[in-house]
PDB file of C-alpha atoms in Angstrom:
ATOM      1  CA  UNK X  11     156.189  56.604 130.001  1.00  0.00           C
ATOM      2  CA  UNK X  12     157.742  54.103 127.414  1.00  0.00           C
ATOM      3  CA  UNK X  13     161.427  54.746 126.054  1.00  0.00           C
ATOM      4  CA  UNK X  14     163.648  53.818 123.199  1.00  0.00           C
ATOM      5  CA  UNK X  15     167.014  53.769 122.824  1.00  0.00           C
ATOM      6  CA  UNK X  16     168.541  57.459 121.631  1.00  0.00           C
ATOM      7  CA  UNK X  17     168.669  56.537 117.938  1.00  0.00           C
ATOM      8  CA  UNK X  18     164.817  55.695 117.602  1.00  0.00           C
ATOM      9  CA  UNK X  19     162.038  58.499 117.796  1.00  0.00           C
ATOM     10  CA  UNK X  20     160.586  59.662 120.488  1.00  0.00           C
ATOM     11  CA  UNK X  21     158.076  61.794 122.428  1.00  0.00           C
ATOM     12  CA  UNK X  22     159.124  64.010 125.409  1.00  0.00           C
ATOM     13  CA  UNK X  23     156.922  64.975 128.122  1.00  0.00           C
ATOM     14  CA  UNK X  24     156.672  68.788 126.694  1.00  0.00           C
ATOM     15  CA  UNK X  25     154.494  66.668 123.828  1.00  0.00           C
ATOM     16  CA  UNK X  26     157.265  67.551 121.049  1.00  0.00           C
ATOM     17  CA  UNK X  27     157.333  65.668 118.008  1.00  0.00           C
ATOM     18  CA  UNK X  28     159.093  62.589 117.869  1.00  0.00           C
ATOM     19  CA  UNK X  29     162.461  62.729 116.507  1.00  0.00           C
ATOM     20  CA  UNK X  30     162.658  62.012 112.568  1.00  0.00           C
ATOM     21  CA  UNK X  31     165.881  60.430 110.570  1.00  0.00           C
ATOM     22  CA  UNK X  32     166.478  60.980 106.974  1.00  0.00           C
ATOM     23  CA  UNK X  33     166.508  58.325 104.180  1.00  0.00           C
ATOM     24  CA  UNK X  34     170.111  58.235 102.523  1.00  0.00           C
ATOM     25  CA  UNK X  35     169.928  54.488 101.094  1.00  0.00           C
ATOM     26  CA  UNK X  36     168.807  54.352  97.749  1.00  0.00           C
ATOM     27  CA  UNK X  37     167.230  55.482  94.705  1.00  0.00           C
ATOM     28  CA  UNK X  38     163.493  54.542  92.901  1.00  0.00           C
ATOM     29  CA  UNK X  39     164.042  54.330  88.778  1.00  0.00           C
ATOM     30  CA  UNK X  40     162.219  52.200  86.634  1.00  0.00           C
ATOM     31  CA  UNK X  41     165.078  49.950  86.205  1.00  0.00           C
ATOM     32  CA  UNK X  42     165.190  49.114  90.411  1.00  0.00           C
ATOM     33  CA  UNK X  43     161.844  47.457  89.294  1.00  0.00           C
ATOM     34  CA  UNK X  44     161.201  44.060  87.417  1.00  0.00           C
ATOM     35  CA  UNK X  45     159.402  44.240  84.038  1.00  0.00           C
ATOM     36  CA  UNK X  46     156.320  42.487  85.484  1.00  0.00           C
ATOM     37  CA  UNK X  47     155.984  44.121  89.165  1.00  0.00           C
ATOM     38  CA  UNK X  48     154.614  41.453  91.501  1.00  0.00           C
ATOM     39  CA  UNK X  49     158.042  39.780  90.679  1.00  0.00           C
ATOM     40  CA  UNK X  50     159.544  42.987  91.769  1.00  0.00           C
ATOM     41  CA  UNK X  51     158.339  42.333  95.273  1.00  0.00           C
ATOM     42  CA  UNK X  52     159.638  39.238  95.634  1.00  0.00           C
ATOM     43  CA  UNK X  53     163.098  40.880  94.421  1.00  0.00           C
ATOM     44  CA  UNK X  54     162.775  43.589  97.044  1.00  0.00           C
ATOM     45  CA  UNK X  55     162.422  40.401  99.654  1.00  0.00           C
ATOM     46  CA  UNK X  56     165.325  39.133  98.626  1.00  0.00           C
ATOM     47  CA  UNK X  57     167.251  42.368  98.751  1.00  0.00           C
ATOM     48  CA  UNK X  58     166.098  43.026 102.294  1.00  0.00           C
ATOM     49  CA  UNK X  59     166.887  39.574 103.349  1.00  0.00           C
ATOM     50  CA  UNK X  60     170.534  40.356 102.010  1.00  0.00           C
ATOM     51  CA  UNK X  61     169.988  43.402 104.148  1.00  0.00           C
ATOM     52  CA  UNK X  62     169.981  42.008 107.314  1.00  0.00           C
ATOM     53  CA  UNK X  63     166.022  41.894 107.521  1.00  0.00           C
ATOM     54  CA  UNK X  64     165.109  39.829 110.388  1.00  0.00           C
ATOM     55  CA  UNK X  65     161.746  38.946 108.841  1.00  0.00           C
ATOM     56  CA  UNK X  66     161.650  40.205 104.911  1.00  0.00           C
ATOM     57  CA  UNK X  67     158.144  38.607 103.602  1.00  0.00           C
ATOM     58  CA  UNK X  68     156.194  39.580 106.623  1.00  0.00           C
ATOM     59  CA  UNK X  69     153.559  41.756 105.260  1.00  0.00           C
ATOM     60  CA  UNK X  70     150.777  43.347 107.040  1.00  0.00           C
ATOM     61  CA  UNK X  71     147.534  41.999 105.588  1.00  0.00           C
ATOM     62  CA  UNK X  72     144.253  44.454 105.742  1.00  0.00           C
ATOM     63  CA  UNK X  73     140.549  43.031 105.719  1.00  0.00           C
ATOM     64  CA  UNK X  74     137.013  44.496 105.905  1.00  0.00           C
ATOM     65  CA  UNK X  75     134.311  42.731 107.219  1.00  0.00           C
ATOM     66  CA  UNK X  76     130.942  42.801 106.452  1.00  0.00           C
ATOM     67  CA  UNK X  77     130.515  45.728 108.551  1.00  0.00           C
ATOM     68  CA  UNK X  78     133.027  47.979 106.945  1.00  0.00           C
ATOM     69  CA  UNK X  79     135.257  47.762 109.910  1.00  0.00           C
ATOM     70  CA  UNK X  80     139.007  47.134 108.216  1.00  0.00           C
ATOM     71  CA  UNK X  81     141.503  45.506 110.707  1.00  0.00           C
ATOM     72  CA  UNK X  82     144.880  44.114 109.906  1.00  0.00           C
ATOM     73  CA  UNK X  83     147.681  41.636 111.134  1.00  0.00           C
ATOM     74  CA  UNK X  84     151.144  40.382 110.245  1.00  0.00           C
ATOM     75  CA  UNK X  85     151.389  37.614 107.726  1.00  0.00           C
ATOM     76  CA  UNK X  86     154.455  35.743 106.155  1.00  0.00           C
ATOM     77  CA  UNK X  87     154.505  35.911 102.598  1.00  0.00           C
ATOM     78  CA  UNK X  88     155.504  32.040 101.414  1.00  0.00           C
ATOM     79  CA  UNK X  89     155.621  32.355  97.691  1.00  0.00           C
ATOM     80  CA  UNK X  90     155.556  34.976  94.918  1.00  0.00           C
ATOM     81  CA  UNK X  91     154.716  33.991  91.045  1.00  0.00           C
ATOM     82  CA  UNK X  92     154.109  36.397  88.167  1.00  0.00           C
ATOM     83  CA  UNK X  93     150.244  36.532  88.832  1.00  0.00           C
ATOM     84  CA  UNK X  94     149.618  36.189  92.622  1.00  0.00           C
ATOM     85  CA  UNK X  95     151.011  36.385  96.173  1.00  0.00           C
ATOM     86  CA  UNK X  96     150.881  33.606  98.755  1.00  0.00           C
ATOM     87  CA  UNK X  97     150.159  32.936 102.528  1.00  0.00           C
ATOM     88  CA  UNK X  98     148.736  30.847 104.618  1.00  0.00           C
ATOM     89  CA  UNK X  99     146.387  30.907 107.390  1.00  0.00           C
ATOM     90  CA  UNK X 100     142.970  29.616 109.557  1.00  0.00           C
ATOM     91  CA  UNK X 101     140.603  30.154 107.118  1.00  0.00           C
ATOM     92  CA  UNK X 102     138.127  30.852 110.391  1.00  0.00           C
ATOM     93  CA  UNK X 103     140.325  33.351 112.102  1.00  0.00           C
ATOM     94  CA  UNK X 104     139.164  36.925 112.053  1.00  0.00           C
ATOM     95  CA  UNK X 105     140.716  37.716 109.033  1.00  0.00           C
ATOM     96  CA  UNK X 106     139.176  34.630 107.095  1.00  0.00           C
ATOM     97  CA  UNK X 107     135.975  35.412 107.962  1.00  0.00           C
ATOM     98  CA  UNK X 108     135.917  38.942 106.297  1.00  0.00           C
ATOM     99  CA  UNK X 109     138.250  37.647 103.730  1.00  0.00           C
ATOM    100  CA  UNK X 110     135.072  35.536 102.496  1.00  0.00           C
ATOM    101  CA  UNK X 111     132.333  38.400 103.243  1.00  0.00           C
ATOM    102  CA  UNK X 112     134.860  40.780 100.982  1.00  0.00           C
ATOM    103  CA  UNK X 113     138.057  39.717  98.839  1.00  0.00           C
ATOM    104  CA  UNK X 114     139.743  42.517  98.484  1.00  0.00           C
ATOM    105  CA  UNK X 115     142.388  43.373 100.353  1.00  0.00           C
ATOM    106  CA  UNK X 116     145.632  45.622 100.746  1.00  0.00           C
ATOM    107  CA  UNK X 117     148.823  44.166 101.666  1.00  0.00           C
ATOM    108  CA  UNK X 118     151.889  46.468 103.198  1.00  0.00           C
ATOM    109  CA  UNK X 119     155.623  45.627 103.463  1.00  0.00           C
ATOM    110  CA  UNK X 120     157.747  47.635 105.064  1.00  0.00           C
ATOM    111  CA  UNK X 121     161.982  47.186 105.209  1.00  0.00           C
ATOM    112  CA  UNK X 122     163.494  49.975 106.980  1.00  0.00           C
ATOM    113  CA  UNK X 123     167.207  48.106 106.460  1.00  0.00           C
ATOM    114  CA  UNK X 124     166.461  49.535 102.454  1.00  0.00           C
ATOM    115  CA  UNK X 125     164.311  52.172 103.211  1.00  0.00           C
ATOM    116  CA  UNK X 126     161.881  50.620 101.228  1.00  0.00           C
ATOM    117  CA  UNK X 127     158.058  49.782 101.437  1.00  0.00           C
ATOM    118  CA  UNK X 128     155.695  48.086  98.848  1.00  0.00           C
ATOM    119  CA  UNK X 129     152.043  48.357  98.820  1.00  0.00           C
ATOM    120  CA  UNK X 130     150.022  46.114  97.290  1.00  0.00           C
ATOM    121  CA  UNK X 131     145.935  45.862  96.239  1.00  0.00           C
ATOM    122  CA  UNK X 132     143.921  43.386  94.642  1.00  0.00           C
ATOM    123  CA  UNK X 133     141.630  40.522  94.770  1.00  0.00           C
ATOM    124  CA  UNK X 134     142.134  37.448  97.080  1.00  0.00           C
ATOM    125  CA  UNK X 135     140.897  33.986  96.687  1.00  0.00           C
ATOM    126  CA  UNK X 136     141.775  30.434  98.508  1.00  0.00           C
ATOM    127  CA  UNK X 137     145.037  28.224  96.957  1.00  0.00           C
ATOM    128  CA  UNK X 138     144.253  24.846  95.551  1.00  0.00           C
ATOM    129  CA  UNK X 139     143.791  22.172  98.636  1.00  0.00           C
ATOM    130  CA  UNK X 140     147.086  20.273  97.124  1.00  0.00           C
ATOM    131  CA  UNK X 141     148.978  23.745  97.830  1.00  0.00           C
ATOM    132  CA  UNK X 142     148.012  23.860 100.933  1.00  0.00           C
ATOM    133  CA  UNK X 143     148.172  20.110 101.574  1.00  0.00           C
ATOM    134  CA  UNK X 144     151.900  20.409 100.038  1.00  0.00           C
ATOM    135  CA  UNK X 145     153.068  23.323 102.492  1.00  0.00           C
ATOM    136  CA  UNK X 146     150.974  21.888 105.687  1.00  0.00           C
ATOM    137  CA  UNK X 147     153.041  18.624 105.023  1.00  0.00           C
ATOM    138  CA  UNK X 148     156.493  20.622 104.198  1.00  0.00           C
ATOM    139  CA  UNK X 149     155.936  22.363 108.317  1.00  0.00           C
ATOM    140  CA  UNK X 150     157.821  21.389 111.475  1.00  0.00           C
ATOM    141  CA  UNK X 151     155.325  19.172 113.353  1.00  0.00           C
ATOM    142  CA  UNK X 152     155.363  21.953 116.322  1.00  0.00           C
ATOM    143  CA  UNK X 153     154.002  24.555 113.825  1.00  0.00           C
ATOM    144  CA  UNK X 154     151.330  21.752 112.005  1.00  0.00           C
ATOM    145  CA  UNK X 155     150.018  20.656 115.624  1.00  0.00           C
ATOM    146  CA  UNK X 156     149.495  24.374 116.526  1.00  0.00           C
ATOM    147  CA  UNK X 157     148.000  25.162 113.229  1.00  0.00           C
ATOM    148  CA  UNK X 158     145.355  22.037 113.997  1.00  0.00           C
ATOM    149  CA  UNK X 159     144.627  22.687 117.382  1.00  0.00           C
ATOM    150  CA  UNK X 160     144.002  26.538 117.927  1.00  0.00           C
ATOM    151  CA  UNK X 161     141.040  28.201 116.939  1.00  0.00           C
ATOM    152  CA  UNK X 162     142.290  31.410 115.991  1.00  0.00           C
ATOM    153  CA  UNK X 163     141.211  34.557 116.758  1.00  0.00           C
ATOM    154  CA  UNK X 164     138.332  32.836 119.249  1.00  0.00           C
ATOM    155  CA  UNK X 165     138.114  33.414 123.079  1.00  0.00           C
ATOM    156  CA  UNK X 166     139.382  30.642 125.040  1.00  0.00           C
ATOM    157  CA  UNK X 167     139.580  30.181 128.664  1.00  0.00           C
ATOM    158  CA  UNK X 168     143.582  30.144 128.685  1.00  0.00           C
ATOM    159  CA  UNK X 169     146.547  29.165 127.318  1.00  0.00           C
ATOM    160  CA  UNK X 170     146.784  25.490 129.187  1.00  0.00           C
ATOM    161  CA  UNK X 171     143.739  24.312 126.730  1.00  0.00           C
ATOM    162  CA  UNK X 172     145.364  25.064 123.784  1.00  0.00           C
ATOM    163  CA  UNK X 173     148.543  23.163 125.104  1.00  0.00           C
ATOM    164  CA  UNK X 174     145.974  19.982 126.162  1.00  0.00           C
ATOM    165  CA  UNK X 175     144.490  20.160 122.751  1.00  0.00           C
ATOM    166  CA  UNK X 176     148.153  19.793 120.935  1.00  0.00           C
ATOM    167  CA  UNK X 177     149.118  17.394 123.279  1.00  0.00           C
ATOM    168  CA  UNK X 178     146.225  14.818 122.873  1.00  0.00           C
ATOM    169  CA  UNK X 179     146.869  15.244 118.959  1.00  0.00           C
ATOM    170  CA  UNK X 180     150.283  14.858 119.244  1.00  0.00           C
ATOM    171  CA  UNK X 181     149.396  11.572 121.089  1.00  0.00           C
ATOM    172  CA  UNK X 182     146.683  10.663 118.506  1.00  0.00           C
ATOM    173  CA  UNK X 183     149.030  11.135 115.663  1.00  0.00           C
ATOM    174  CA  UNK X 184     152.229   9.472 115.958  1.00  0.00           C
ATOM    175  CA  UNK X 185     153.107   9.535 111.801  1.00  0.00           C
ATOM    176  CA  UNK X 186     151.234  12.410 109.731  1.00  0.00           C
ATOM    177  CA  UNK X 187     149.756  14.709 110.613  1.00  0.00           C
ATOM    178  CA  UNK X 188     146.972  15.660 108.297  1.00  0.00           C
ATOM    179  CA  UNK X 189     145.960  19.370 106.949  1.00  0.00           C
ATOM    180  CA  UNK X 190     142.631  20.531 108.995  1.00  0.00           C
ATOM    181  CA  UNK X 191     140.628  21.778 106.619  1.00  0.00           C
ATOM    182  CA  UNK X 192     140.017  24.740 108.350  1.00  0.00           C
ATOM    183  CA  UNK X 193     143.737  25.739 107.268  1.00  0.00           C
ATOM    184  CA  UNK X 194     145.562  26.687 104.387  1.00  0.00           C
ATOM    185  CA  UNK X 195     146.569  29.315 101.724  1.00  0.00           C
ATOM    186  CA  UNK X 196     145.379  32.171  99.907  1.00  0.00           C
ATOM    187  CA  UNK X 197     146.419  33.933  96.718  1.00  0.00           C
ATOM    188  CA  UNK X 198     146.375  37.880  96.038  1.00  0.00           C
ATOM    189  CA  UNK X 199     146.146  39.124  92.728  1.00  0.00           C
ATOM    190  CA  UNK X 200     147.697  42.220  92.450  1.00  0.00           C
ATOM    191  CA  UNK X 201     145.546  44.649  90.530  1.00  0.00           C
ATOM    192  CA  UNK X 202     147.532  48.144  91.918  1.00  0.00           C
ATOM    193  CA  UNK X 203     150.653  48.027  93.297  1.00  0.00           C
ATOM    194  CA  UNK X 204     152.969  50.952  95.223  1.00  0.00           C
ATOM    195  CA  UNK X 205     156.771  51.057  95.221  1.00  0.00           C
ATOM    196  CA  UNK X 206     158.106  53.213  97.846  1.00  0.00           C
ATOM    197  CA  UNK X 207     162.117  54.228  98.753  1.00  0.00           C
ATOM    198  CA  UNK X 208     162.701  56.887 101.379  1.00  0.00           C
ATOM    199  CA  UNK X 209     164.314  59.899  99.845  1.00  0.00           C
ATOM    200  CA  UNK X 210     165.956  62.845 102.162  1.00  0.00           C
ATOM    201  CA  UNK X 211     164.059  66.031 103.091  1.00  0.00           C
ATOM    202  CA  UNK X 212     161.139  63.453 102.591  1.00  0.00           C
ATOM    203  CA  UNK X 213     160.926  63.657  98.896  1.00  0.00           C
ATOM    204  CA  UNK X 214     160.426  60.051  98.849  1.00  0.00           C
ATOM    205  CA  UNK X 215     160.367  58.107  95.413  1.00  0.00           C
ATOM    206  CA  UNK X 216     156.835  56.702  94.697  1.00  0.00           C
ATOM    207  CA  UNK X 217     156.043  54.516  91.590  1.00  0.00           C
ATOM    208  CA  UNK X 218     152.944  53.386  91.407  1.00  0.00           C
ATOM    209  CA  UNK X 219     151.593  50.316  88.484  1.00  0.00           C
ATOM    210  CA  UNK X 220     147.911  49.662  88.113  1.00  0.00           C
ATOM    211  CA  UNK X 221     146.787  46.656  85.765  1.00  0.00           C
ATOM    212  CA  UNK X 222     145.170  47.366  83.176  1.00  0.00           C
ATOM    213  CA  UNK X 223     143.024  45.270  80.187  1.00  0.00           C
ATOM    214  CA  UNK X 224     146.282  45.699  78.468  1.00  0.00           C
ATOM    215  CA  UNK X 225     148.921  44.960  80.822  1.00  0.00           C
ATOM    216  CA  UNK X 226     150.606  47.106  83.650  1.00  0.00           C
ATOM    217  CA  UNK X 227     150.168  50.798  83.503  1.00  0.00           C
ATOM    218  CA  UNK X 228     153.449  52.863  85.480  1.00  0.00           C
ATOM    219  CA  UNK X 229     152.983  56.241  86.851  1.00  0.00           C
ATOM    220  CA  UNK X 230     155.038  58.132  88.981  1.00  0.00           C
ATOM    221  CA  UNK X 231     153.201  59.851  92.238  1.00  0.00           C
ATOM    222  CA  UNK X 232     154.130  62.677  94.260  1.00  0.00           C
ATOM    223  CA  UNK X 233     155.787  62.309  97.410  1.00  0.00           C
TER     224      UNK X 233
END
């Protein structure tokens, strides 16, 4: 049986429900959010990082394939404008691949320093090659020889051909390394997106804004 320390939940061997705490941080008004709210999520980011957040633009990213089987993964945010999120990735992983058979997706944060979580829907579509060229170049050369050499998401005999690969292209490239073009970013754009702050007796705040032909429409949802 796996344990946690005495302040995390919990499940007991009678099969009793793990142990639950309450949310005492903060409050949800329209004011806590930014006028246009994919700029509120990079505010949150901030606030979490101020928070002690080890990791505050990880995000976990869902996909469906093209046979309506959704999975999802951790991705680092890297950029937030007024119209569209940004990551980066192997455009041939798993996630790639049903990224181009269907390009909508739903991202998740989730800060329990604040309490907080932000969910976030819309469409998704590849950044312009000088974006990614621009952030490949901007890497530590560790992380831009990994990103070249591994095939991600693909069976591979073990790790020791993975570390032959980088090593031969480390050799092979003494200067530059240049982007593969199996790499680089994508851009979500937000078309419904979920503020969340943990309330006690779990009467949690929950705004909600949906885009609309006429801008951003609020609404408040029920706990």
């Amino acid at each position: 049986m796996w344990q946690t320390s005495p302040m995390s939940e919990r499940e007991t061997d009678s099969g009793q429900p793990f142990e639950r705490s309450d949310y005492q941080w903060g409050t949800l008004t329209e004011s806590t959010v930014h006028t246009n709210p994919i700029l509120a999520i990079d505010r949150w980011i901030k606030e979490a990082q101020a928070a002690g957040s080890r990791e505050p633009s990880a995000m976990c990213l869902a996909t469906v394939g093209a046979d309506a089987t959704p999975s999802s993964r951790m991705v680092l945010v890297r950029a937030v404008t007024p119209e569209w999120i940004t990551f980066f990735t192997n455009y041939q992983s798993r996630k790639g691949q049903e990224i181009d058979a269907n390009p909508i997706v739903c991202g998740t944060f989730w800060w329990p320093e604040v309490e907080r979580q932000i969910r976030v829907e819309g469409r998704i579509e590849r950044s312009p090659a000088e974006e990614s060229d621009a952030y490949f170049a901007s890497r530590p050369r560790a992380s831009q020889l990994a990103s070249a050499c591994s095939p991600q998401s693909e069976i591979i005999p073990s790790r020791d051909e993975i570390e032959r690969e980088i090593a031969a292209m480390d050799a092979a490239y003494p200067g530059a390394i240049p982007r593969p073009a199996h790499w680089g970013g994508y851009r979500i754009f937000p078309r419904r997106i979920e503020f969340w702050q943990g309330r006690p007796a779990r009467l949690h705040d929950r705004l909600v804004y949906t885009f609309k032909t006429d801008g951003w429409q609020q609404n408040w949802l029920a706990p």
